[in-house]
């Protein structure tokens, strides 16, 4: 995948990095990551008329890119388009504030139409011994429940919404089911690490109505959210302490059923969350 720096903005890199938590001020950049959650299509992403991501494949997560606060026009085109004049999604204007952390997601809405959503990531300090779990529904699927073991911890989560939980550090065996059910699992079960001082963001993306289903999970983590240690909680919602690392990483979890369905893009406005 080829990335290009945006002209006229601070240099940024689309790579794995390690970050130190610092207070936000007017000089701090905004951080923007991009997730491609439309199955079966490879696209290019344009920012302010410049191709920023080339041949961006489904399930890929890029970023974060450091950007000065401001409004950026983003368009998504078919791969290798000559320019952004005929976007498949957008153009949409993303208003980014200094010191905040965002993820822009190209995905399907509940009716399987392509759209885009800008999420604001919660980077507030976590309590000692705790991590943060955010679950985002960006799939062509009805409302879902998220189970820890066999117990629902999130109920009736609908596209394009999210729910945030602060949990003791450990590992949760999570699965996604249709609202009000415990079986069959639409996704999972999968072990999700809850790392002290780290925000783990899990995206359910793809299309539940495709044959076969293209539902999958993508996971983004943001570290450096520690508070001063003053005690550790444990034993809630089926978690087992594992003392995980606080390194900042991106990972894409592959829980994709075999096969992808070809989908045609249609223009949709972006929504903003957070």
CSV table of C-alpha atoms in Angstrom, one decimal:
chain,number,residue,atom,x,y,z
A,1,UNK,CA,0.0,0.0,0.0
A,2,UNK,CA,1.4,3.4,-1.0
A,3,UNK,CA,0.9,6.4,1.2
A,4,UNK,CA,1.6,10.1,0.4
A,5,UNK,CA,2.0,13.0,2.7
A,6,UNK,CA,-0.7,15.7,2.4
A,7,UNK,CA,0.7,19.0,1.1
A,8,UNK,CA,0.6,21.9,3.5
A,9,UNK,CA,0.1,19.9,6.7
A,10,UNK,CA,2.5,18.6,9.3
A,11,UNK,CA,4.3,15.4,8.4
A,12,UNK,CA,2.6,12.2,9.5
A,13,UNK,CA,3.2,8.5,8.9
A,14,UNK,CA,0.8,5.6,8.3
A,15,UNK,CA,2.7,3.0,10.4
A,16,UNK,CA,2.9,1.4,13.8
A,17,UNK,CA,4.2,3.9,16.4
A,18,UNK,CA,4.7,4.3,20.1
A,19,UNK,CA,3.0,7.4,21.7
A,20,UNK,CA,3.4,9.1,25.1
A,21,UNK,CA,0.3,10.6,26.7
A,22,UNK,CA,0.5,14.4,26.8
A,23,UNK,CA,-2.0,17.1,27.7
A,24,UNK,CA,-3.9,18.5,24.7
A,25,UNK,CA,-3.3,22.2,23.8
A,26,UNK,CA,-4.0,24.4,20.8
A,27,UNK,CA,-0.7,23.4,19.2
A,28,UNK,CA,-1.4,19.6,19.4
A,29,UNK,CA,-2.4,17.9,16.2
A,30,UNK,CA,-5.5,15.9,15.7
A,31,UNK,CA,-4.9,12.2,15.0
A,32,UNK,CA,-6.8,10.5,12.2
A,33,UNK,CA,-7.0,6.8,11.4
A,34,UNK,CA,-9.0,5.3,8.6
A,35,UNK,CA,-10.7,1.9,8.5
A,36,UNK,CA,-12.0,0.3,5.3
A,37,UNK,CA,-15.0,-1.7,6.3
A,38,UNK,CA,-16.8,-2.3,2.9
A,39,UNK,CA,-16.2,-5.9,1.8
A,40,UNK,CA,-15.1,-7.0,-1.6
A,41,UNK,CA,-13.8,-3.6,-2.9
A,42,UNK,CA,-10.4,-2.0,-3.2
A,43,UNK,CA,-10.5,1.8,-3.1
A,44,UNK,CA,-8.4,5.0,-3.0
A,45,UNK,CA,-8.8,7.6,-0.3
A,46,UNK,CA,-8.4,11.3,-1.2
A,47,UNK,CA,-7.9,14.2,1.3
A,48,UNK,CA,-8.3,17.7,0.1
A,49,UNK,CA,-7.9,16.5,-3.5
A,50,UNK,CA,-4.7,14.5,-2.9
A,51,UNK,CA,-4.6,10.7,-3.1
A,52,UNK,CA,-3.6,9.7,0.5
A,53,UNK,CA,-4.3,5.9,0.5
A,54,UNK,CA,-3.8,3.9,-2.7
A,55,UNK,CA,-5.3,0.5,-3.3
A,56,UNK,CA,-6.8,0.4,0.2
A,57,UNK,CA,-8.2,-3.1,0.8
A,58,UNK,CA,-11.2,-4.2,2.9
A,59,UNK,CA,-10.3,-4.8,6.6
A,60,UNK,CA,-7.3,-2.5,6.4
A,61,UNK,CA,-6.7,0.1,9.2
A,62,UNK,CA,-4.3,3.0,8.5
A,63,UNK,CA,-2.9,5.7,10.8
A,64,UNK,CA,-2.8,7.7,12.8
A,65,UNK,CA,-1.9,10.6,10.7
A,66,UNK,CA,-1.1,13.8,12.6
A,67,UNK,CA,-3.1,16.8,11.2
A,68,UNK,CA,-3.4,20.4,12.3
A,69,UNK,CA,-6.9,21.2,13.5
A,70,UNK,CA,-9.3,22.1,10.8
A,71,UNK,CA,-11.8,20.7,8.3
A,72,UNK,CA,-10.7,18.2,5.7
A,73,UNK,CA,-12.6,17.1,2.6
A,74,UNK,CA,-12.4,13.3,2.2
A,75,UNK,CA,-13.5,11.4,-0.9
A,76,UNK,CA,-13.4,7.6,-1.6
A,77,UNK,CA,-13.0,6.5,-5.2
A,78,UNK,CA,-12.6,3.3,-7.1
A,79,UNK,CA,-9.0,2.1,-7.0
A,80,UNK,CA,-6.6,3.9,-9.3
A,81,UNK,CA,-9.1,6.6,-10.2
A,82,UNK,CA,-7.4,9.5,-12.1
A,83,UNK,CA,-8.7,12.0,-9.5
A,84,UNK,CA,-11.5,12.5,-6.9
A,85,UNK,CA,-14.0,14.1,-9.2
A,86,UNK,CA,-16.3,11.1,-9.2
A,87,UNK,CA,-16.2,9.7,-5.7
A,88,UNK,CA,-18.1,6.6,-4.7
A,89,UNK,CA,-18.5,7.9,-1.1
A,90,UNK,CA,-18.4,11.6,-0.4
A,91,UNK,CA,-16.9,14.1,-0.6
A,92,UNK,CA,-17.5,14.6,3.1
A,93,UNK,CA,-16.1,17.3,5.4
A,94,UNK,CA,-14.4,16.1,8.5
A,95,UNK,CA,-14.0,18.7,11.3
A,96,UNK,CA,-11.0,17.7,13.4
A,97,UNK,CA,-10.2,19.4,16.8
A,98,UNK,CA,-6.7,19.9,18.2
A,99,UNK,CA,-5.6,17.1,20.6
A,100,UNK,CA,-8.4,14.8,19.7
A,101,UNK,CA,-8.2,11.3,18.2
A,102,UNK,CA,-10.5,10.1,15.4
A,103,UNK,CA,-11.2,7.1,13.3
A,104,UNK,CA,-13.0,7.6,10.0
A,105,UNK,CA,-14.7,4.4,8.8
A,106,UNK,CA,-16.0,3.6,5.3
A,107,UNK,CA,-18.6,0.9,5.9
A,108,UNK,CA,-22.1,-0.4,5.1
A,109,UNK,CA,-25.2,0.9,6.8
A,110,UNK,CA,-27.8,-1.4,8.1
A,111,UNK,CA,-29.4,-1.7,4.7
A,112,UNK,CA,-26.0,-2.6,3.0
A,113,UNK,CA,-25.5,0.9,1.4
A,114,UNK,CA,-22.0,2.3,1.5
A,115,UNK,CA,-21.5,5.2,3.9
A,116,UNK,CA,-18.9,6.8,6.1
A,117,UNK,CA,-18.8,7.6,9.9
A,118,UNK,CA,-16.3,9.7,11.8
A,119,UNK,CA,-15.8,8.4,15.4
A,120,UNK,CA,-14.1,10.4,18.2
A,121,UNK,CA,-11.9,8.0,20.2
A,122,UNK,CA,-12.1,8.3,24.0
A,123,UNK,CA,-8.5,8.9,25.1
A,124,UNK,CA,-9.3,10.1,28.6
A,125,UNK,CA,-7.3,8.6,31.5
A,126,UNK,CA,-8.3,5.1,32.7
A,127,UNK,CA,-8.4,4.1,36.3
A,128,UNK,CA,-5.5,2.1,37.8
A,129,UNK,CA,-5.8,-1.6,36.8
A,130,UNK,CA,-8.4,-0.9,34.1
A,131,UNK,CA,-8.5,-0.8,30.3
A,132,UNK,CA,-11.2,0.6,28.0
A,133,UNK,CA,-13.2,-1.5,25.5
A,134,UNK,CA,-15.2,0.2,22.8
A,135,UNK,CA,-17.5,-1.8,20.5
A,136,UNK,CA,-18.6,-0.2,17.2
A,137,UNK,CA,-21.3,-1.6,14.9
A,138,UNK,CA,-20.5,-0.7,11.3
A,139,UNK,CA,-21.9,-3.8,9.6
A,140,UNK,CA,-24.9,-4.4,7.4
A,141,UNK,CA,-26.7,-6.3,10.2
A,142,UNK,CA,-29.6,-5.7,12.6
A,143,UNK,CA,-29.1,-4.8,16.3
A,144,UNK,CA,-26.7,-7.1,18.1
A,145,UNK,CA,-25.7,-8.1,21.6
A,146,UNK,CA,-22.1,-8.6,22.7
A,147,UNK,CA,-21.6,-11.5,25.1
A,148,UNK,CA,-18.8,-12.0,27.6
A,149,UNK,CA,-18.9,-15.8,27.8
A,150,UNK,CA,-22.7,-16.4,27.9
A,151,UNK,CA,-23.7,-13.1,29.5
A,152,UNK,CA,-24.7,-10.0,27.5
A,153,UNK,CA,-22.6,-7.0,28.4
A,154,UNK,CA,-23.9,-4.8,25.5
A,155,UNK,CA,-27.4,-5.1,24.2
A,156,UNK,CA,-29.2,-4.0,21.0
A,157,UNK,CA,-26.2,-2.1,19.6
A,158,UNK,CA,-27.2,-0.8,16.2
A,159,UNK,CA,-25.3,0.6,13.1
A,160,UNK,CA,-23.5,3.1,13.3
A,161,UNK,CA,-23.4,3.3,17.1
A,162,UNK,CA,-20.8,2.4,19.8
A,163,UNK,CA,-20.7,1.5,23.4
A,164,UNK,CA,-17.8,2.1,25.8
A,165,UNK,CA,-16.9,0.0,28.8
A,166,UNK,CA,-14.1,0.5,31.4
A,167,UNK,CA,-13.1,-3.0,32.6
A,168,UNK,CA,-10.5,-4.6,34.8
A,169,UNK,CA,-7.3,-5.7,32.8
A,170,UNK,CA,-7.6,-9.2,31.6
A,171,UNK,CA,-9.0,-11.2,28.7
A,172,UNK,CA,-12.7,-11.5,27.8
A,173,UNK,CA,-14.1,-14.2,25.5
A,174,UNK,CA,-16.5,-12.2,23.4
A,175,UNK,CA,-19.1,-13.1,20.8
A,176,UNK,CA,-21.7,-11.2,18.8
A,177,UNK,CA,-25.2,-12.4,18.5
A,178,UNK,CA,-28.5,-11.1,17.2
A,179,UNK,CA,-30.2,-8.9,19.9
A,180,UNK,CA,-32.0,-11.0,22.5
A,181,UNK,CA,-30.2,-14.3,21.6
A,182,UNK,CA,-27.2,-16.1,22.9
A,183,UNK,CA,-26.8,-18.5,19.9
A,184,UNK,CA,-25.8,-18.8,17.1
A,185,UNK,CA,-22.8,-16.4,17.2
A,186,UNK,CA,-22.6,-14.1,14.3
A,187,UNK,CA,-19.0,-13.4,15.2
A,188,UNK,CA,-16.7,-15.2,17.6
A,189,UNK,CA,-16.2,-16.3,20.2
A,190,UNK,CA,-12.8,-14.5,20.2
A,191,UNK,CA,-10.4,-13.6,23.0
A,192,UNK,CA,-10.2,-9.8,23.4
A,193,UNK,CA,-7.4,-8.6,25.7
A,194,UNK,CA,-8.2,-5.7,28.0
A,195,UNK,CA,-4.8,-4.0,28.7
A,196,UNK,CA,-4.3,-1.6,31.6
A,197,UNK,CA,-4.1,2.0,30.3
A,198,UNK,CA,-5.1,1.0,26.8
A,199,UNK,CA,-8.2,1.6,24.7
A,200,UNK,CA,-9.2,-1.4,22.7
A,201,UNK,CA,-11.7,-0.6,19.9
A,202,UNK,CA,-13.5,-3.5,18.2
A,203,UNK,CA,-15.4,-3.0,15.0
A,204,UNK,CA,-18.0,-5.4,13.6
A,205,UNK,CA,-18.0,-4.8,9.9
A,206,UNK,CA,-19.1,-6.5,6.7
A,207,UNK,CA,-22.5,-7.8,5.5
A,208,UNK,CA,-24.6,-10.3,7.4
A,209,UNK,CA,-27.0,-10.7,4.5
A,210,UNK,CA,-24.4,-11.7,2.0
A,211,UNK,CA,-24.1,-15.4,1.1
A,212,UNK,CA,-21.8,-16.4,2.5
A,213,UNK,CA,-21.7,-13.8,5.3
A,214,UNK,CA,-18.8,-11.3,5.1
A,215,UNK,CA,-19.0,-10.3,8.8
A,216,UNK,CA,-15.6,-9.7,10.4
A,217,UNK,CA,-13.9,-8.0,13.3
A,218,UNK,CA,-11.3,-5.3,13.2
A,219,UNK,CA,-9.4,-4.2,16.3
A,220,UNK,CA,-7.7,-0.8,17.0
A,221,UNK,CA,-5.7,-0.1,20.2
A,222,UNK,CA,-4.5,3.2,21.7
A,223,UNK,CA,-2.1,3.0,24.6
A,224,UNK,CA,-0.7,5.6,27.1
A,225,UNK,CA,-4.0,6.2,29.0
A,226,UNK,CA,-2.6,5.1,32.4
A,227,UNK,CA,-3.4,6.8,35.7
A,228,UNK,CA,-1.3,6.6,38.9
A,229,UNK,CA,-1.6,3.0,40.3
A,230,UNK,CA,-3.8,2.8,43.4
A,231,UNK,CA,-5.1,-0.7,43.3
A,232,UNK,CA,-6.3,-3.3,40.7
A,233,UNK,CA,-9.8,-4.6,40.2
A,234,UNK,CA,-10.3,-8.1,38.8
A,235,UNK,CA,-12.9,-10.8,38.3
A,236,UNK,CA,-15.7,-8.9,36.5
A,237,UNK,CA,-17.6,-10.0,33.3
A,238,UNK,CA,-15.5,-13.2,33.0
A,239,UNK,CA,-12.1,-11.4,32.9
A,240,UNK,CA,-8.8,-13.0,34.0
A,241,UNK,CA,-5.9,-10.8,34.8
A,242,UNK,CA,-3.0,-11.2,32.4
A,243,UNK,CA,-0.8,-8.1,32.9
A,244,UNK,CA,-0.7,-7.3,29.2
A,245,UNK,CA,1.7,-5.0,27.4
A,246,UNK,CA,1.0,-1.2,26.9
A,247,UNK,CA,2.6,-1.0,23.5
A,248,UNK,CA,0.5,0.9,20.9
A,249,UNK,CA,-0.4,-1.4,18.0
A,250,UNK,CA,-2.9,-1.9,15.3
A,251,UNK,CA,-4.3,-5.4,14.6
A,252,UNK,CA,-6.9,-6.7,12.3
A,253,UNK,CA,-8.7,-9.8,13.6
A,254,UNK,CA,-9.8,-12.2,10.9
A,255,UNK,CA,-13.1,-13.7,11.6
A,256,UNK,CA,-14.4,-13.6,8.0
A,257,UNK,CA,-16.6,-16.3,6.7
A,258,UNK,CA,-15.4,-17.7,3.4
A,259,UNK,CA,-16.0,-15.6,0.3
A,260,UNK,CA,-16.7,-11.9,-0.4
A,261,UNK,CA,-19.6,-10.4,-2.1
A,262,UNK,CA,-19.2,-7.7,-4.9
A,263,UNK,CA,-20.9,-4.5,-3.8
A,264,UNK,CA,-21.4,-1.2,-5.7
A,265,UNK,CA,-20.6,2.0,-3.9
A,266,UNK,CA,-23.3,4.7,-3.7
A,267,UNK,CA,-22.8,8.3,-2.4
A,268,UNK,CA,-23.8,8.7,1.3
A,269,UNK,CA,-23.1,11.6,3.7
A,270,UNK,CA,-20.8,10.9,6.6
A,271,UNK,CA,-22.1,10.8,10.2
A,272,UNK,CA,-20.1,11.8,13.2
A,273,UNK,CA,-19.9,10.0,16.5
A,274,UNK,CA,-18.4,10.8,19.8
